[in-house]
PDB file of C-alpha atoms in Angstrom:
ATOM      1  CA  UNK U  47      70.146  39.197 -38.346  1.00 51.00           C
ATOM      2  CA  UNK U  48      68.315  36.039 -38.713  1.00 58.00           C
ATOM      3  CA  UNK U  49      64.756  35.493 -37.552  1.00 62.00           C
ATOM      4  CA  UNK U  50      65.872  33.419 -34.608  1.00 61.00           C
ATOM      5  CA  UNK U  51      68.331  36.053 -33.648  1.00 61.00           C
ATOM      6  CA  UNK U  52      65.579  38.717 -33.726  1.00 58.00           C
ATOM      7  CA  UNK U  53      63.365  36.650 -31.485  1.00 57.00           C
ATOM      8  CA  UNK U  54      66.187  35.998 -29.089  1.00 58.00           C
ATOM      9  CA  UNK U  55      67.074  39.662 -29.200  1.00 58.00           C
ATOM     10  CA  UNK U  56      63.613  40.610 -27.844  1.00 64.00           C
ATOM     11  CA  UNK U  57      64.066  38.093 -25.058  1.00 66.00           C
ATOM     12  CA  UNK U  58      61.609  35.624 -26.466  1.00 71.00           C
ATOM     13  CA  UNK U  59      62.351  32.093 -27.355  1.00 83.00           C
ATOM     14  CA  UNK U  60      60.227  29.356 -28.981  1.00 83.00           C
ATOM     15  CA  UNK U  61      59.047  27.930 -25.625  1.00 82.00           C
ATOM     16  CA  UNK U  62      57.729  31.297 -24.538  1.00 85.00           C
ATOM     17  CA  UNK U  63      55.869  31.744 -27.822  1.00 85.00           C
ATOM     18  CA  UNK U  64      54.257  28.309 -27.407  1.00 89.00           C
ATOM     19  CA  UNK U  65      53.112  29.217 -23.894  1.00 91.00           C
ATOM     20  CA  UNK U  66      51.640  32.491 -25.170  1.00 92.00           C
ATOM     21  CA  UNK U  67      49.753  30.601 -27.899  1.00 93.00           C
ATOM     22  CA  UNK U  68      48.390  28.058 -25.381  1.00 96.00           C
ATOM     23  CA  UNK U  69      47.294  30.898 -23.110  1.00 95.00           C
ATOM     24  CA  UNK U  70      45.520  32.588 -26.012  1.00 96.00           C
ATOM     25  CA  UNK U  71      43.672  29.360 -26.910  1.00 96.00           C
ATOM     26  CA  UNK U  72      42.632  28.833 -23.281  1.00 96.00           C
ATOM     27  CA  UNK U  73      41.421  32.425 -23.041  1.00 96.00           C
ATOM     28  CA  UNK U  74      39.349  32.047 -26.214  1.00 96.00           C
ATOM     29  CA  UNK U  75      37.931  28.771 -24.961  1.00 95.00           C
ATOM     30  CA  UNK U  76      37.021  30.380 -21.588  1.00 95.00           C
ATOM     31  CA  UNK U  77      35.266  33.234 -23.361  1.00 96.00           C
ATOM     32  CA  UNK U  78      33.229  30.835 -25.526  1.00 96.00           C
ATOM     33  CA  UNK U  79      32.381  28.633 -22.527  1.00 94.00           C
ATOM     34  CA  UNK U  80      31.329  31.687 -20.475  1.00 93.00           C
ATOM     35  CA  UNK U  81      29.031  32.938 -23.212  1.00 93.00           C
ATOM     36  CA  UNK U  82      27.459  29.472 -23.488  1.00 94.00           C
ATOM     37  CA  UNK U  83      26.873  29.412 -19.706  1.00 93.00           C
ATOM     38  CA  UNK U  84      25.306  32.883 -19.825  1.00 94.00           C
ATOM     39  CA  UNK U  85      22.984  31.751 -22.625  1.00 92.00           C
ATOM     40  CA  UNK U  86      21.988  28.617 -20.657  1.00 91.00           C
ATOM     41  CA  UNK U  87      21.341  30.675 -17.532  1.00 92.00           C
ATOM     42  CA  UNK U  88      19.250  33.170 -19.505  1.00 91.00           C
ATOM     43  CA  UNK U  89      17.203  30.283 -20.955  1.00 90.00           C
ATOM     44  CA  UNK U  90      16.627  28.873 -17.444  1.00 88.00           C
ATOM     45  CA  UNK U  91      15.522  32.266 -16.150  1.00 89.00           C
ATOM     46  CA  UNK U  92      13.155  32.684 -19.107  1.00 89.00           C
ATOM     47  CA  UNK U  93      11.684  29.214 -18.481  1.00 89.00           C
ATOM     48  CA  UNK U  94      11.243  30.048 -14.788  1.00 86.00           C
ATOM     49  CA  UNK U  95       9.490  33.306 -15.679  1.00 88.00           C
ATOM     50  CA  UNK U  96       7.172  31.460 -18.100  1.00 88.00           C
ATOM     51  CA  UNK U  97       6.372  28.953 -15.355  1.00 84.00           C
ATOM     52  CA  UNK U  98       5.630  31.713 -12.827  1.00 86.00           C
ATOM     53  CA  UNK U  99       3.413  33.477 -15.377  1.00 84.00           C
ATOM     54  CA  UNK U 100       1.482  30.258 -15.952  1.00 83.00           C
ATOM     55  CA  UNK U 101       0.952  29.883 -12.201  1.00 83.00           C
ATOM     56  CA  UNK U 102      -0.232  33.501 -11.921  1.00 83.00           C
ATOM     57  CA  UNK U 103      -2.655  32.937 -14.812  1.00 81.00           C
ATOM     58  CA  UNK U 104      -3.990  29.769 -13.188  1.00 76.00           C
ATOM     59  CA  UNK U 105      -4.469  31.582  -9.881  1.00 76.00           C
ATOM     60  CA  UNK U 106      -6.270  34.394 -11.693  1.00 72.00           C
ATOM     61  CA  UNK U 107      -8.543  31.821 -13.348  1.00 68.00           C
ATOM     62  CA  UNK U 108      -9.233  30.268  -9.940  1.00 63.00           C
ATOM     63  CA  UNK U 109     -10.148  33.683  -8.537  1.00 61.00           C
ATOM     64  CA  UNK U 110     -12.559  34.225 -11.428  1.00 60.00           C
ATOM     65  CA  UNK U 111     -14.202  30.805 -10.972  1.00 56.00           C
ATOM     66  CA  UNK U 112     -17.594  30.777  -9.249  1.00 58.00           C
ATOM     67  CA  UNK U 113     -17.749  30.047  -5.554  1.00 58.00           C
ATOM     68  CA  UNK U 114     -18.142  26.374  -4.676  1.00 56.00           C
ATOM     69  CA  UNK U 115     -21.490  27.146  -3.052  1.00 56.00           C
ATOM     70  CA  UNK U 116     -22.715  28.506  -6.380  1.00 55.00           C
ATOM     71  CA  UNK U 117     -21.805  25.314  -8.226  1.00 58.00           C
ATOM     72  CA  UNK U 118     -24.493  22.684  -7.976  1.00 61.00           C
ATOM     73  CA  UNK U 119     -23.219  19.140  -8.156  1.00 65.00           C
ATOM     74  CA  UNK U 120     -25.867  16.586  -8.858  1.00 69.00           C
ATOM     75  CA  UNK U 121     -24.666  13.270  -7.466  1.00 69.00           C
ATOM     76  CA  UNK U 122     -25.106  10.306  -9.753  1.00 71.00           C
ATOM     77  CA  UNK U 123     -27.999   8.059  -8.955  1.00 71.00           C
ATOM     78  CA  UNK U 124     -26.780   5.205  -6.759  1.00 67.00           C
ATOM     79  CA  UNK U 125     -26.786   1.774  -8.288  1.00 64.00           C
ATOM     80  CA  UNK U 126     -29.269  -0.665  -6.920  1.00 63.00           C
ATOM     81  CA  UNK U 127     -27.469  -3.211  -4.782  1.00 60.00           C
ATOM     82  CA  UNK U 128     -29.255  -6.474  -4.207  1.00 59.00           C
ATOM     83  CA  UNK U 129     -29.614  -7.306  -0.550  1.00 56.00           C
ATOM     84  CA  UNK U 130     -28.140 -10.659   0.389  1.00 51.00           C
ATOM     85  CA  UNK U 131     -28.241 -11.969   3.931  1.00 49.00           C
ATOM     86  CA  UNK U 132     -24.765 -11.926   5.445  1.00 46.00           C
ATOM     87  CA  UNK U 133     -25.253 -15.000   7.589  1.00 43.00           C
ATOM     88  CA  UNK U 134     -27.914 -17.558   6.931  1.00 43.00           C
ATOM     89  CA  UNK U 135     -29.652 -18.995   9.962  1.00 42.00           C
ATOM     90  CA  UNK U 136     -29.072 -22.721  10.326  1.00 43.00           C
ATOM     91  CA  UNK U 137     -31.394 -24.897  12.362  1.00 43.00           C
ATOM     92  CA  UNK U 138     -29.978 -25.661  15.787  1.00 41.00           C
ATOM     93  CA  UNK U 139     -29.668 -29.200  17.177  1.00 45.00           C
ATOM     94  CA  UNK U 140     -32.882 -30.990  18.117  1.00 44.00           C
ATOM     95  CA  UNK U 141     -32.478 -30.164  21.827  1.00 42.00           C
ATOM     96  CA  UNK U 142     -32.387 -26.433  21.108  1.00 44.00           C
ATOM     97  CA  UNK U 143     -35.777 -25.956  19.455  1.00 40.00           C
ATOM     98  CA  UNK U 144     -36.279 -22.448  18.075  1.00 38.00           C
ATOM     99  CA  UNK U 145     -32.621 -21.447  18.437  1.00 45.00           C
ATOM    100  CA  UNK U 146     -30.564 -20.505  15.400  1.00 50.00           C
ATOM    101  CA  UNK U 147     -26.873 -20.780  14.626  1.00 57.00           C
ATOM    102  CA  UNK U 148     -25.785 -17.261  13.638  1.00 71.00           C
ATOM    103  CA  UNK U 149     -22.031 -17.709  14.036  1.00 77.00           C
ATOM    104  CA  UNK U 150     -19.759 -18.986  11.269  1.00 83.00           C
ATOM    105  CA  UNK U 151     -17.416 -21.806  12.184  1.00 85.00           C
ATOM    106  CA  UNK U 152     -14.463 -19.423  12.080  1.00 85.00           C
ATOM    107  CA  UNK U 153     -15.899 -17.662  15.151  1.00 86.00           C
ATOM    108  CA  UNK U 154     -14.575 -20.598  17.184  1.00 88.00           C
ATOM    109  CA  UNK U 155     -11.058 -19.726  18.375  1.00 88.00           C
ATOM    110  CA  UNK U 156      -8.432 -21.780  16.538  1.00 86.00           C
ATOM    111  CA  UNK U 157     -10.659 -22.599  13.566  1.00 85.00           C
ATOM    112  CA  UNK U 158      -9.246 -21.189  10.357  1.00 87.00           C
ATOM    113  CA  UNK U 159     -10.040 -21.982   6.733  1.00 89.00           C
ATOM    114  CA  UNK U 160      -7.965 -25.202   6.730  1.00 90.00           C
ATOM    115  CA  UNK U 161      -9.658 -26.499   9.880  1.00 88.00           C
ATOM    116  CA  UNK U 162     -13.123 -25.568   8.551  1.00 90.00           C
ATOM    117  CA  UNK U 163     -12.387 -27.493   5.345  1.00 90.00           C
ATOM    118  CA  UNK U 164     -11.160 -30.510   7.340  1.00 89.00           C
ATOM    119  CA  UNK U 165     -14.295 -30.434   9.515  1.00 90.00           C
ATOM    120  CA  UNK U 166     -16.506 -30.137   6.430  1.00 90.00           C
ATOM    121  CA  UNK U 167     -14.956 -33.373   5.142  1.00 89.00           C
ATOM    122  CA  UNK U 168     -16.228 -34.968   8.382  1.00 87.00           C
ATOM    123  CA  UNK U 169     -19.741 -33.553   7.858  1.00 90.00           C
ATOM    124  CA  UNK U 170     -19.415 -30.670  10.326  1.00 91.00           C
ATOM    125  CA  UNK U 171     -20.415 -27.450   8.573  1.00 90.00           C
ATOM    126  CA  UNK U 172     -21.833 -25.258  11.346  1.00 90.00           C
ATOM    127  CA  UNK U 173     -21.249 -24.285  14.949  1.00 90.00           C
ATOM    128  CA  UNK U 174     -24.389 -26.275  15.835  1.00 91.00           C
ATOM    129  CA  UNK U 175     -22.909 -29.415  14.232  1.00 91.00           C
ATOM    130  CA  UNK U 176     -19.741 -28.953  16.250  1.00 91.00           C
ATOM    131  CA  UNK U 177     -21.697 -28.355  19.472  1.00 91.00           C
ATOM    132  CA  UNK U 178     -23.725 -31.529  18.922  1.00 92.00           C
ATOM    133  CA  UNK U 179     -20.643 -33.803  18.977  1.00 92.00           C
ATOM    134  CA  UNK U 180     -20.560 -36.294  21.844  1.00 91.00           C
ATOM    135  CA  UNK U 181     -17.116 -37.106  23.317  1.00 91.00           C
ATOM    136  CA  UNK U 182     -16.690 -40.357  21.330  1.00 92.00           C
ATOM    137  CA  UNK U 183     -17.623 -38.728  18.018  1.00 92.00           C
ATOM    138  CA  UNK U 184     -15.427 -35.693  18.854  1.00 90.00           C
ATOM    139  CA  UNK U 185     -12.430 -37.990  19.418  1.00 91.00           C
ATOM    140  CA  UNK U 186     -13.121 -39.774  16.116  1.00 91.00           C
ATOM    141  CA  UNK U 187     -13.384 -36.475  14.221  1.00 90.00           C
ATOM    142  CA  UNK U 188     -10.232 -35.169  15.927  1.00 89.00           C
ATOM    143  CA  UNK U 189      -8.297 -38.260  14.826  1.00 90.00           C
ATOM    144  CA  UNK U 190      -9.397 -37.657  11.203  1.00 89.00           C
ATOM    145  CA  UNK U 191      -8.115 -34.043  11.020  1.00 86.00           C
ATOM    146  CA  UNK U 192      -4.688 -35.036   9.658  1.00 85.00           C
ATOM    147  CA  UNK U 193      -2.081 -32.379  10.489  1.00 88.00           C
ATOM    148  CA  UNK U 194      -4.658 -30.612  12.677  1.00 86.00           C
ATOM    149  CA  UNK U 195      -5.249 -33.709  14.844  1.00 88.00           C
ATOM    150  CA  UNK U 196      -5.400 -32.839  18.534  1.00 89.00           C
ATOM    151  CA  UNK U 197      -6.570 -29.271  17.969  1.00 89.00           C
ATOM    152  CA  UNK U 198     -10.264 -30.106  18.572  1.00 87.00           C
ATOM    153  CA  UNK U 199      -9.558 -31.145  22.165  1.00 88.00           C
ATOM    154  CA  UNK U 200      -6.654 -28.766  22.875  1.00 91.00           C
ATOM    155  CA  UNK U 201      -8.521 -25.645  21.674  1.00 90.00           C
ATOM    156  CA  UNK U 202     -11.820 -26.868  23.189  1.00 91.00           C
ATOM    157  CA  UNK U 203     -13.766 -26.372  19.951  1.00 90.00           C
ATOM    158  CA  UNK U 204     -16.824 -28.330  21.140  1.00 92.00           C
ATOM    159  CA  UNK U 205     -17.049 -26.313  24.372  1.00 92.00           C
ATOM    160  CA  UNK U 206     -16.756 -23.053  22.411  1.00 90.00           C
ATOM    161  CA  UNK U 207     -19.404 -24.202  19.935  1.00 90.00           C
ATOM    162  CA  UNK U 208     -21.831 -25.124  22.762  1.00 92.00           C
ATOM    163  CA  UNK U 209     -21.537 -21.640  24.262  1.00 91.00           C
ATOM    164  CA  UNK U 210     -22.019 -19.984  20.867  1.00 89.00           C
ATOM    165  CA  UNK U 211     -24.994 -22.191  19.970  1.00 89.00           C
ATOM    166  CA  UNK U 212     -26.648 -21.418  23.294  1.00 89.00           C
ATOM    167  CA  UNK U 213     -26.191 -17.691  22.624  1.00 87.00           C
ATOM    168  CA  UNK U 214     -24.039 -17.312  25.753  1.00 88.00           C
ATOM    169  CA  UNK U 215     -21.677 -14.686  24.370  1.00 86.00           C
ATOM    170  CA  UNK U 216     -20.694 -13.433  27.834  1.00 90.00           C
ATOM    171  CA  UNK U 217     -19.760 -16.949  28.893  1.00 89.00           C
ATOM    172  CA  UNK U 218     -17.854 -17.466  25.639  1.00 87.00           C
ATOM    173  CA  UNK U 219     -15.922 -14.216  25.997  1.00 88.00           C
ATOM    174  CA  UNK U 220     -15.191 -14.930  29.681  1.00 89.00           C
ATOM    175  CA  UNK U 221     -13.732 -18.338  28.869  1.00 88.00           C
ATOM    176  CA  UNK U 222     -12.161 -17.771  25.452  1.00 86.00           C
ATOM    177  CA  UNK U 223     -11.759 -14.029  24.940  1.00 85.00           C
ATOM    178  CA  UNK U 224     -13.547 -11.462  22.856  1.00 86.00           C
ATOM    179  CA  UNK U 225     -15.172 -12.653  19.639  1.00 81.00           C
ATOM    180  CA  UNK U 226     -13.173 -11.483  16.652  1.00 72.00           C
ATOM    181  CA  UNK U 227     -10.268 -10.458  18.869  1.00 60.00           C
TER     182      UNK U 227
END
């Protein structure tokens, strides 16, 4: 009998032998892969146990630490801060002797940084200056405000400034709303 005849005699052919060999390789590969997975899982468990042990040690150290009431914290000495007046008093118009202008120009509703800068170019730097404008001068200043022209009259800046300069905060808030709001 030839070798092929012996294989055929046992009921095996070359295709079957190839399938058996492929199965054996897959089985070996699965066993290697499984052992690698078990090793990775064991390493993860060991790392987790090390982490838990570190937490337990830290908690034990915290328990051994002195009570917060026993620890005396000495605060650092505060730095000396020079006192600077927040708002400088500006002399009020001649008709308001003794009064002071304590409100910045931006207190007037509708006056933002751009409008304040535009008014400063016209020589108006305080609420008292704005309150002192007569109607003709107010119209001239309003015409010189460029893109803000018309706002002086529309937002009634002079009227607001007069109330603020007079110290009539209730009148101001009744007519124009809460200051800073």
